[in-house]
mmCIF file of C-alpha atoms in Angstrom:
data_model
loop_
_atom_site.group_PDB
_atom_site.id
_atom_site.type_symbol
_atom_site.label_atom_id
_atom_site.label_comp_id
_atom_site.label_asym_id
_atom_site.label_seq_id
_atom_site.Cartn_x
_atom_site.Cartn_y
_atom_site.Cartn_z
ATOM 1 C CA UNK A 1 -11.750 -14.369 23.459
ATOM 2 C CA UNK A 2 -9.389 -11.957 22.437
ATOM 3 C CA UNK A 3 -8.880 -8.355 24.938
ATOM 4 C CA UNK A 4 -7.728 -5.427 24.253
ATOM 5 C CA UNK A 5 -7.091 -1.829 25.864
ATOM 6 C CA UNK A 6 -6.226 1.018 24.476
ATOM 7 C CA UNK A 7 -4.692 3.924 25.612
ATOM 8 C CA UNK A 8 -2.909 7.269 23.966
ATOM 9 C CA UNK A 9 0.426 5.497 22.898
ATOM 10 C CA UNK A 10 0.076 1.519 23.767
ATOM 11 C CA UNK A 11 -2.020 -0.970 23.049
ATOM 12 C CA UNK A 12 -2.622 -4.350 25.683
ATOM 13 C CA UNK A 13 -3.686 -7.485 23.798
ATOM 14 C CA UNK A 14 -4.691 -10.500 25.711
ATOM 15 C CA UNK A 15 -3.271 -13.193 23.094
ATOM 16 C CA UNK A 16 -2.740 -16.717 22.947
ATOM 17 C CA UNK A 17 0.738 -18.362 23.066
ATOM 18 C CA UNK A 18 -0.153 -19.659 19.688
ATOM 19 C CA UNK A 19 -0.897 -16.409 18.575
ATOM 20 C CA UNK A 20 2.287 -14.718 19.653
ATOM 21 C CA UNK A 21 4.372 -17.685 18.572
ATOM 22 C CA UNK A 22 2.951 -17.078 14.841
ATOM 23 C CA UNK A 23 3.918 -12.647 15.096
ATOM 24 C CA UNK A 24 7.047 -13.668 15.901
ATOM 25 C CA UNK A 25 7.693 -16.630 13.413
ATOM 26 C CA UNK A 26 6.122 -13.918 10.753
ATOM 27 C CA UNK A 27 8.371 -11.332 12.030
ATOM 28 C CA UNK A 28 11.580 -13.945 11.424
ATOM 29 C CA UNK A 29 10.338 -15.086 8.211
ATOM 30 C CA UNK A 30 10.057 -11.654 6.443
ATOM 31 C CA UNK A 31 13.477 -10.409 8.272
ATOM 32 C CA UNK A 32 15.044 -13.654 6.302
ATOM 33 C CA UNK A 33 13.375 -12.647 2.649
ATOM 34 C CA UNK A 34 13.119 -9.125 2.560
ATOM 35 C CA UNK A 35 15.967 -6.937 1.441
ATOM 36 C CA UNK A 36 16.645 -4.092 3.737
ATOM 37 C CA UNK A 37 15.674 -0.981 0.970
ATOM 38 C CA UNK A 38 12.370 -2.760 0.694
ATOM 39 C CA UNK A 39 11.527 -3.602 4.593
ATOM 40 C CA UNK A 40 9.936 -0.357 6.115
ATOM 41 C CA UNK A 41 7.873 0.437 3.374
ATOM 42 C CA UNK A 42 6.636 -3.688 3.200
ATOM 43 C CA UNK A 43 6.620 -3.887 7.216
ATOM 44 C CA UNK A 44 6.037 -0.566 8.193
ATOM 45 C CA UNK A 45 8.989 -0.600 10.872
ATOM 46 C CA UNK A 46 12.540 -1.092 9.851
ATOM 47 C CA UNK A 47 14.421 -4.272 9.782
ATOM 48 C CA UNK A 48 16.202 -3.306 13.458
ATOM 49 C CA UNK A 49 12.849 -2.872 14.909
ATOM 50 C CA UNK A 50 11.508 -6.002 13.630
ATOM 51 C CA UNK A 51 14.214 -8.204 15.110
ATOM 52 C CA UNK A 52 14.091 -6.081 18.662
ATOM 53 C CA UNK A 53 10.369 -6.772 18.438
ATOM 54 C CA UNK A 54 10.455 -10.592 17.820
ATOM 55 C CA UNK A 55 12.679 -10.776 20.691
ATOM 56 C CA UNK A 56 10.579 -9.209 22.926
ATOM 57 C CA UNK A 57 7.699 -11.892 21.888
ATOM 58 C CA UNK A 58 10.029 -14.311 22.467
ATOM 59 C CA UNK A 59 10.714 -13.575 26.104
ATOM 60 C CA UNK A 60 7.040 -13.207 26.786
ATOM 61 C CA UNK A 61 6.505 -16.624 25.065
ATOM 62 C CA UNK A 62 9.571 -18.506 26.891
ATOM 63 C CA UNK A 63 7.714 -17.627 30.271
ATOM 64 C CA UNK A 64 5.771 -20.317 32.183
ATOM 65 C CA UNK A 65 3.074 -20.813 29.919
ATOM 66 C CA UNK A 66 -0.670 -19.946 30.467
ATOM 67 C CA UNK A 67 -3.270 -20.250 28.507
ATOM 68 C CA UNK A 68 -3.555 -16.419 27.399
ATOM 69 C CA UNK A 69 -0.721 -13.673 27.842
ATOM 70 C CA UNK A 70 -0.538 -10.185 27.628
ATOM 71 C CA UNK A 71 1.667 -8.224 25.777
ATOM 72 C CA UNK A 72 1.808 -4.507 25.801
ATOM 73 C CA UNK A 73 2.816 -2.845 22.098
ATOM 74 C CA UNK A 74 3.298 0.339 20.968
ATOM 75 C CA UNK A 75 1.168 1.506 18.028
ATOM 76 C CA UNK A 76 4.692 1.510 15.536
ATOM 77 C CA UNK A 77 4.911 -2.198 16.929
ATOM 78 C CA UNK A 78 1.173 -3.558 15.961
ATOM 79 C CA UNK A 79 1.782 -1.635 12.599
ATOM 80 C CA UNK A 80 5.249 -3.883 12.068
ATOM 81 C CA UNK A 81 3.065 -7.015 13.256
ATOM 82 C CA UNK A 82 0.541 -6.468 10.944
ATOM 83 C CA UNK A 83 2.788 -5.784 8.252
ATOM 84 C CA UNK A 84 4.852 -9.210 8.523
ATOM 85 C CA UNK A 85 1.383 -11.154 9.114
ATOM 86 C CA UNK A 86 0.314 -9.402 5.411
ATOM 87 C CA UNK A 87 3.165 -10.737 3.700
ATOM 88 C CA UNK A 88 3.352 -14.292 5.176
ATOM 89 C CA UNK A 89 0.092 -14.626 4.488
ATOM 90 C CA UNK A 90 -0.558 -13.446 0.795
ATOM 91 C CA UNK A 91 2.989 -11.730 0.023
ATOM 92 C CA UNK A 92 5.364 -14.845 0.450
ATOM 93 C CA UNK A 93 4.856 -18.371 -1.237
ATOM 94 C CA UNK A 94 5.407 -20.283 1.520
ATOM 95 C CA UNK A 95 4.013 -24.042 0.872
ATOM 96 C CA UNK A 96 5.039 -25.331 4.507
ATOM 97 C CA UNK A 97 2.942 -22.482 5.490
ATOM 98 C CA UNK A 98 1.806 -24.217 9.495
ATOM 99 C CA UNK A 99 5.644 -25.476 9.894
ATOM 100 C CA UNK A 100 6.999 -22.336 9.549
ATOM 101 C CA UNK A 101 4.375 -19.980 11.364
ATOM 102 C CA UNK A 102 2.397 -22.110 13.628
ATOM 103 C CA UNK A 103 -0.805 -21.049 12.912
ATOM 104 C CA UNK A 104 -3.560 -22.099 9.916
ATOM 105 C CA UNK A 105 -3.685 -19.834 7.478
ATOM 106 C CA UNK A 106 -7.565 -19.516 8.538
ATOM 107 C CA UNK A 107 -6.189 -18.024 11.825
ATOM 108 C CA UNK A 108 -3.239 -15.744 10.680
ATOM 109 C CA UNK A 109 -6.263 -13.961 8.714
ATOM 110 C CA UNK A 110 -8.464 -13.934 12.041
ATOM 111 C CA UNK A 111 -5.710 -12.503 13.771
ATOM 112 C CA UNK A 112 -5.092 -9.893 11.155
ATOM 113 C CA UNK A 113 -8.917 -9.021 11.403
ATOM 114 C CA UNK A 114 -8.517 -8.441 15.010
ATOM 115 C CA UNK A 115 -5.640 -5.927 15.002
ATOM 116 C CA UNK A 116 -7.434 -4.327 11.941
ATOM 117 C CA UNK A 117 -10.871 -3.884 13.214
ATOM 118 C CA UNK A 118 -10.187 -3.733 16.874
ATOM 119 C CA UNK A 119 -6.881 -1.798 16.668
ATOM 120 C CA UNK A 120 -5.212 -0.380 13.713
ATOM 121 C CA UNK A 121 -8.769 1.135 12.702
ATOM 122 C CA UNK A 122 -9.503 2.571 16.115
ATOM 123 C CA UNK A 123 -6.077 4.073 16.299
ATOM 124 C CA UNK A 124 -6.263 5.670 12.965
ATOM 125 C CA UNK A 125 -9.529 7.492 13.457
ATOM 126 C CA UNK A 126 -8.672 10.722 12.247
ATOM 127 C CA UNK A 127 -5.394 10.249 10.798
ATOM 128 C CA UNK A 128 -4.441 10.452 7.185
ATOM 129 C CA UNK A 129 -4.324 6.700 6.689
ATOM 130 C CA UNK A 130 -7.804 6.921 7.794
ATOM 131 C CA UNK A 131 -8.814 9.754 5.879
ATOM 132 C CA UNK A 132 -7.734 8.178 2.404
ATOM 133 C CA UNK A 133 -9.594 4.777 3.874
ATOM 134 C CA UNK A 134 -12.736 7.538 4.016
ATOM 135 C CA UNK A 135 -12.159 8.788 0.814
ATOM 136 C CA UNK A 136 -11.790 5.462 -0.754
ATOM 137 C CA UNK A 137 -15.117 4.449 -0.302
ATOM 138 C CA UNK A 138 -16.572 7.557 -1.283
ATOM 139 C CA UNK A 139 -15.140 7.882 -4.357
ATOM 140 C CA UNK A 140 -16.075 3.661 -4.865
ATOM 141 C CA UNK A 141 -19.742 4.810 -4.129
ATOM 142 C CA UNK A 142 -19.554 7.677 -6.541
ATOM 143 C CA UNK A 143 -18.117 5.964 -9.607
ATOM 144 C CA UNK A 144 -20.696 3.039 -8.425
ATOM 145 C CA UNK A 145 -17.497 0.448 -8.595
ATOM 146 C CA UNK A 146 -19.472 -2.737 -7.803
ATOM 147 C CA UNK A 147 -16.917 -5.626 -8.169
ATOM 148 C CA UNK A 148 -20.004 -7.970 -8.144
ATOM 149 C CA UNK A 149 -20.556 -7.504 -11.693
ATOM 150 C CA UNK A 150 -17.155 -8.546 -12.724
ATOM 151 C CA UNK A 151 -17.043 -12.064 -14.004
ATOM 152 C CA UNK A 152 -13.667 -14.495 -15.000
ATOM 153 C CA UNK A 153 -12.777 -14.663 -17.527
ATOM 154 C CA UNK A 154 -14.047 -11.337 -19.403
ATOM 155 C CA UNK A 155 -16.285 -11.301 -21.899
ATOM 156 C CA UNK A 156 -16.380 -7.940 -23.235
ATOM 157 C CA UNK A 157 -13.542 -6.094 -25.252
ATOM 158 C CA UNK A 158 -10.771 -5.312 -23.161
ATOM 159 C CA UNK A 159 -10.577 -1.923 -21.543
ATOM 160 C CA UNK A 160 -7.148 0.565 -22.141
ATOM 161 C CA UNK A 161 -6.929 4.132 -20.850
ATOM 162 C CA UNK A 162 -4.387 6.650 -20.442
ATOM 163 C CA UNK A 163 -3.411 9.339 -17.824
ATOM 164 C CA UNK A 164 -0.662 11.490 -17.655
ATOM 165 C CA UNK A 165 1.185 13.094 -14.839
ATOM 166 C CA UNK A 166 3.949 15.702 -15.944
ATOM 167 C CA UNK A 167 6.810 16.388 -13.074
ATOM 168 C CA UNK A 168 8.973 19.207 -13.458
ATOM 169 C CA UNK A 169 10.369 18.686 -16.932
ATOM 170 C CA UNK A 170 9.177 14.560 -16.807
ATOM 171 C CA UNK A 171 6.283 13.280 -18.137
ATOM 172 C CA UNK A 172 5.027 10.358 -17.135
ATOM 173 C CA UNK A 173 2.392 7.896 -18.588
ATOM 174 C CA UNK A 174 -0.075 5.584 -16.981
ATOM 175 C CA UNK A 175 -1.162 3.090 -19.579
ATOM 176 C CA UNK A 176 -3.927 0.677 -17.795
ATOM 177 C CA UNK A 177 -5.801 -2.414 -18.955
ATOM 178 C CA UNK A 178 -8.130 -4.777 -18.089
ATOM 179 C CA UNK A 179 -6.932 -8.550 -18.296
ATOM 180 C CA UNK A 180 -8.565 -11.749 -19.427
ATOM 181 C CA UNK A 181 -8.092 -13.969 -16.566
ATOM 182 C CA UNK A 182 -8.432 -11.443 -13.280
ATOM 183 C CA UNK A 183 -10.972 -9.068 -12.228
ATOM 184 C CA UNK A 184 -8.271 -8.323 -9.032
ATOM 185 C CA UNK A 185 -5.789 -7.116 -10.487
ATOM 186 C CA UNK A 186 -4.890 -4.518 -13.449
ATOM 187 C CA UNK A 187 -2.314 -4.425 -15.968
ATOM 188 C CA UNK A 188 -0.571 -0.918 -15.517
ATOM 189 C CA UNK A 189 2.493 0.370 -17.638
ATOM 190 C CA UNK A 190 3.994 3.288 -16.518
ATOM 191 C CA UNK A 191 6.544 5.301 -19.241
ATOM 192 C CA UNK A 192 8.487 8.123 -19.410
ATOM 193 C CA UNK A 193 7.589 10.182 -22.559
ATOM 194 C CA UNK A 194 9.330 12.813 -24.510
ATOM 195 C CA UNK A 195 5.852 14.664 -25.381
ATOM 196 C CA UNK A 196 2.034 14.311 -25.415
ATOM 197 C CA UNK A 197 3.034 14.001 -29.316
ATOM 198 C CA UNK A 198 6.108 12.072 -28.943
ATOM 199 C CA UNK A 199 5.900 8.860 -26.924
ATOM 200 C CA UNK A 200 9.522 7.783 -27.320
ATOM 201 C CA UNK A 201 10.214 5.493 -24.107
ATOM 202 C CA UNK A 202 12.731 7.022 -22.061
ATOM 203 C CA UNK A 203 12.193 4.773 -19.209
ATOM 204 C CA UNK A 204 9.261 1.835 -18.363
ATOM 205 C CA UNK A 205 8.317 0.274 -14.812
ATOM 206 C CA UNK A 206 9.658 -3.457 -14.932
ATOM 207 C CA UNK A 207 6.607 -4.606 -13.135
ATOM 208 C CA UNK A 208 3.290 -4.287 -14.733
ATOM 209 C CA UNK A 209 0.237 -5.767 -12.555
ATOM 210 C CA UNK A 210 -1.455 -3.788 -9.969
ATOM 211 C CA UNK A 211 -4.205 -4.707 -7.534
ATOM 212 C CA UNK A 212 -7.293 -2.711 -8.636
ATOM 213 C CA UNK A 213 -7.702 -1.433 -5.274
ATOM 214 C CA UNK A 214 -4.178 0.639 -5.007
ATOM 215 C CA UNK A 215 -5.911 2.758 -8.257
ATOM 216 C CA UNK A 216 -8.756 3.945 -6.107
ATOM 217 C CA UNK A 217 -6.380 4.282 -3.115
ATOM 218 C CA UNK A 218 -4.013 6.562 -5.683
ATOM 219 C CA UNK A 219 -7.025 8.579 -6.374
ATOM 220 C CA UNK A 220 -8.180 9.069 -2.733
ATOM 221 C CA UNK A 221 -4.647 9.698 -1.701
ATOM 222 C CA UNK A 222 -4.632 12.718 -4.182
ATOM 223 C CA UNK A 223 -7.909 13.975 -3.285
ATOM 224 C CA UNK A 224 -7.255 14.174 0.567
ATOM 225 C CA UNK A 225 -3.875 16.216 0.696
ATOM 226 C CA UNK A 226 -5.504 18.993 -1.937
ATOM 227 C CA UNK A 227 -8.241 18.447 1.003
ATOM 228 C CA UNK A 228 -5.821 19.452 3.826
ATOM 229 C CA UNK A 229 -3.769 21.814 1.576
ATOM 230 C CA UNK A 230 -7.290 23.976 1.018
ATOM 231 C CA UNK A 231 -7.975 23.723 4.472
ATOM 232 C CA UNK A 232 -4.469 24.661 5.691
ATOM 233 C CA UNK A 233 -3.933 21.843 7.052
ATOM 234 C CA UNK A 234 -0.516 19.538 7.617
ATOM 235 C CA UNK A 235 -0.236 16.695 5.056
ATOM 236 C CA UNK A 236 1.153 13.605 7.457
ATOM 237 C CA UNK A 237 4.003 11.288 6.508
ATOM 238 C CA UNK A 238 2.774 8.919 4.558
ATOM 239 C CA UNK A 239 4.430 6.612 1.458
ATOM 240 C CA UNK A 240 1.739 5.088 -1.254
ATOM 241 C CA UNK A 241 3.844 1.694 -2.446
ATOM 242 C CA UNK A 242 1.510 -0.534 -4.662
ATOM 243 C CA UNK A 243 2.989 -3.977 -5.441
ATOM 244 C CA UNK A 244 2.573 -5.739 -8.583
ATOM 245 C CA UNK A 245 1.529 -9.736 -8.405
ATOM 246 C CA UNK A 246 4.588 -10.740 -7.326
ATOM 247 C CA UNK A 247 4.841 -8.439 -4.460
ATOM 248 C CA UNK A 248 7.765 -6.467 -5.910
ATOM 249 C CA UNK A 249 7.132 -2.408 -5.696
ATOM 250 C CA UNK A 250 5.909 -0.828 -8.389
ATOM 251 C CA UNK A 251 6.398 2.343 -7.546
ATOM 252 C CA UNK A 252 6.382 5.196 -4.664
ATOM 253 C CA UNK A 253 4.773 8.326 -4.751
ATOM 254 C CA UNK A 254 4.746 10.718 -1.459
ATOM 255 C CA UNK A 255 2.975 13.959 -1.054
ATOM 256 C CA UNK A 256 5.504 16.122 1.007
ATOM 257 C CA UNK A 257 3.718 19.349 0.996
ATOM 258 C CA UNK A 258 1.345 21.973 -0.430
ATOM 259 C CA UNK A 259 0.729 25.504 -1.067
ATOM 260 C CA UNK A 260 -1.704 27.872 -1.992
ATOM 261 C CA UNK A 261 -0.673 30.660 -4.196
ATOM 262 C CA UNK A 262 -1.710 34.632 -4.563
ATOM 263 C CA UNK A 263 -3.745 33.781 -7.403
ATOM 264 C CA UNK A 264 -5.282 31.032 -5.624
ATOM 265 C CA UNK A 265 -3.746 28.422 -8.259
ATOM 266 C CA UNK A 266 -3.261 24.990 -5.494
ATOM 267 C CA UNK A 267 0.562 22.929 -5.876
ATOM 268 C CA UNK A 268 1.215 19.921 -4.205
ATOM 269 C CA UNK A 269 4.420 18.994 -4.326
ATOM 270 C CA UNK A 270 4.639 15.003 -5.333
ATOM 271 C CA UNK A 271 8.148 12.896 -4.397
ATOM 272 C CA UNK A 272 7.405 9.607 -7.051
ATOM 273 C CA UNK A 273 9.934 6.833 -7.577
ATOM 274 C CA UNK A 274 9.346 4.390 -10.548
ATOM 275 C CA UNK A 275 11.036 1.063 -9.898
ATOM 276 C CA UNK A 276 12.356 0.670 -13.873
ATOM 277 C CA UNK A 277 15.685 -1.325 -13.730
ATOM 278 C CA UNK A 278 15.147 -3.846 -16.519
ATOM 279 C CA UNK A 279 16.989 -6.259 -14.677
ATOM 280 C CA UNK A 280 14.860 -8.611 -12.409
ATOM 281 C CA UNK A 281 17.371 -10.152 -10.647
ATOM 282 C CA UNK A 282 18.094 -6.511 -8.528
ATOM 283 C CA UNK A 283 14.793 -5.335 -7.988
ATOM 284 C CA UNK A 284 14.814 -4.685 -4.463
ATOM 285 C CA UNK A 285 17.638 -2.177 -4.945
ATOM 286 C CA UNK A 286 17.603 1.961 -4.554
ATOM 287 C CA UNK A 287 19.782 2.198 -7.483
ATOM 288 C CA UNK A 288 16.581 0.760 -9.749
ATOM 289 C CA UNK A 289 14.646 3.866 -9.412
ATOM 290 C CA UNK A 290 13.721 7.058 -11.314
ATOM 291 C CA UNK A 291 13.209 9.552 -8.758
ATOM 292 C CA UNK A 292 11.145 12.950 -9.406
ATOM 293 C CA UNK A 293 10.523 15.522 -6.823
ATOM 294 C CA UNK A 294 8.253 18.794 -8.150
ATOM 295 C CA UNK A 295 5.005 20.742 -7.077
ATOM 296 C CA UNK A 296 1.943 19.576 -9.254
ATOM 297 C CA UNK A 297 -0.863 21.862 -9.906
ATOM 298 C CA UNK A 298 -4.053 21.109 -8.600
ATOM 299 C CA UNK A 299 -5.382 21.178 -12.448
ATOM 300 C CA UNK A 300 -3.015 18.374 -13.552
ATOM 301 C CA UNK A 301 -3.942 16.118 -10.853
ATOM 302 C CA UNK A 302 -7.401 16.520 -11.428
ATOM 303 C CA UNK A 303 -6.691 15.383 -15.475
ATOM 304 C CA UNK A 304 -4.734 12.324 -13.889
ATOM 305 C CA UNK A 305 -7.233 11.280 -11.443
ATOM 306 C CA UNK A 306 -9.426 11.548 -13.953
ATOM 307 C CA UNK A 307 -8.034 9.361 -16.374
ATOM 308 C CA UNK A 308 -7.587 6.800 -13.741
ATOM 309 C CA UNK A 309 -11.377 7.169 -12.409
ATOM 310 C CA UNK A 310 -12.708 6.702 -15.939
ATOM 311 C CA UNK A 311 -10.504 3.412 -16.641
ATOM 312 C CA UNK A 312 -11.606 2.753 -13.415
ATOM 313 C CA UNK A 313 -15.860 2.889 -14.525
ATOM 314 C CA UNK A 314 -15.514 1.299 -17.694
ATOM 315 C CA UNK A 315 -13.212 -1.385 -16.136
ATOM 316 C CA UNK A 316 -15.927 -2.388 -13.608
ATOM 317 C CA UNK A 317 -18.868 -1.951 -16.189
ATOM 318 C CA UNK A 318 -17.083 -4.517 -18.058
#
């Protein structure tokens, strides 16, 4: 039986040696196969952190062994462990999967339950991560997105919308589409236009599958900070980084503030990066990405929600 107590900044987990053994193999294995650029967005703590943090599992574990030990983390730690037990377990191919973590596959997910459910979740109560999580399933309940009526492969005719989101003097579009073969994931072209009128490619994401889920997430992410900016609030530090199948980023898009004007016209002001180096073999590099910083109206990001909401219907209804 797993324990845990939880205070203001740490967390105490009552693990098993096994357990701890397979955070720290995780922790090694995505230090090994992640670039640095891409780690603290992947992991959620940098690279540095990650290898300070396997070595303090390690100590614990090279103890006199007991059946259970306890290990006290802070909140940025469980994050990183969670992190590198997400990619080990569906972000890396990794066919010697028990040799190289120490754990069943069945288990790494049990563990990641626990530290969602029993930590990250109660942690979060209240934060922004948890108020997009809210969001998120209020805007799944009011589009009615039931994933139980999706069926492989398709049947119907495929689904293709557009949305548009212009930044400063950029204008970007979000061409999405259902696919034969997968009701999990979306195909998703993102361009850089001249015009409405003119869609001469300036620039194209590489990458062009998205989990279904991250559209949603987009939307709710959106929704909250105009939320916050209304209510005067602080928007929170917090990076939206979808990954296509292959678990290479598609994108970043950060909401770093927002204002109110006289007129009462809302702005927020978006930071979006759009991984679009055509060449696959550098794709975990800074250099690959188009990077736009620029207040958004409230008006535009309702039309681009939109769009993505009403792909979002018709691509469950089919």
């Amino acid at each position: 039986m797993k324990k845990i107590t939880l205070t203001r900044k740490f967390a105490t987990l009552q693990l098993s040696v096994n357990e701890l053994i397979a955070m720290k193999n995780a922790l090694i294995e995505v230090c090994h196969r992640l670039g640095s650029y891409e780690f603290e967005t992947r992991v959620n703590i940098s690279e540095i952190e990650a290898i300070a943090l396997a070595n303090k599992l390690r100590q614990i574990i090279e103890k006199p062994q007991s059946e259970e030990t306890e290990i006290q983390l802070t909140y940025q730690e469980i994050w990183g462990l969670q992190g590198s037990l997400v990619e080990v377990y569906g972000g890396i191919s990794m066919p010697n999967f028990v040799e190289k973590i120490g754990l069943e596959r069945a288990k790494v997910l049990a563990l990641l339950e626990f530290l969602r459910l029993e930590v990250i979740h109660k942690v979060e109560k209240g934060t922004l991560s948890d108020l997009i999580w809210q969001k998120r399933k209020e805007i799944v309940t009011e589009l009615g997105l039931n994933s139980a009526n999706l069926k492989v492969p398709r049947t119907s005719a495929q689904v293709i919308r557009e949305a548009y989101l212009s930044i400063d003097c950029y204008l970007l579009l979000f061409r999405l589409y259902s696919l034969k073969h997968t009701v999990t994931f979306s195909g998703i072209r993102i361009v850089e236009i001249v015009s409405v009128e003119n869609q001469e490619v300036l620039a194209q994401s590489i990458l062009q599958k998205i989990e279904v889920h991250f559209l949603s997430e987009l939307v709710a992410y959106l929704e909250v900070c105009k939320d916050l900016v209304r209510n005067n609030e602080q928007i929170k530090n917090f990076i939206l980084s979808p990954y296509n199948y292959d678990h290479k980023n598609i994108f970043h898009l950060q909401v770093l503030s927002g204002i109110i004007t006289s007129e009462n016209q809302g702005f927020l002001k978006l930071n979006f990066r759009l991984n679009a180096n055509q060449d696959k073999e550098y794709l975990e590099s800074p250099d690959n990405y188009i990077e736009l910083e620029y207040l958004v109206s409230f008006e535009d990001i309702d039309k681009f929600t939109g769009g993505i909401c009403q792909y979002l219907v018709e691509f469950y209804e089919a």
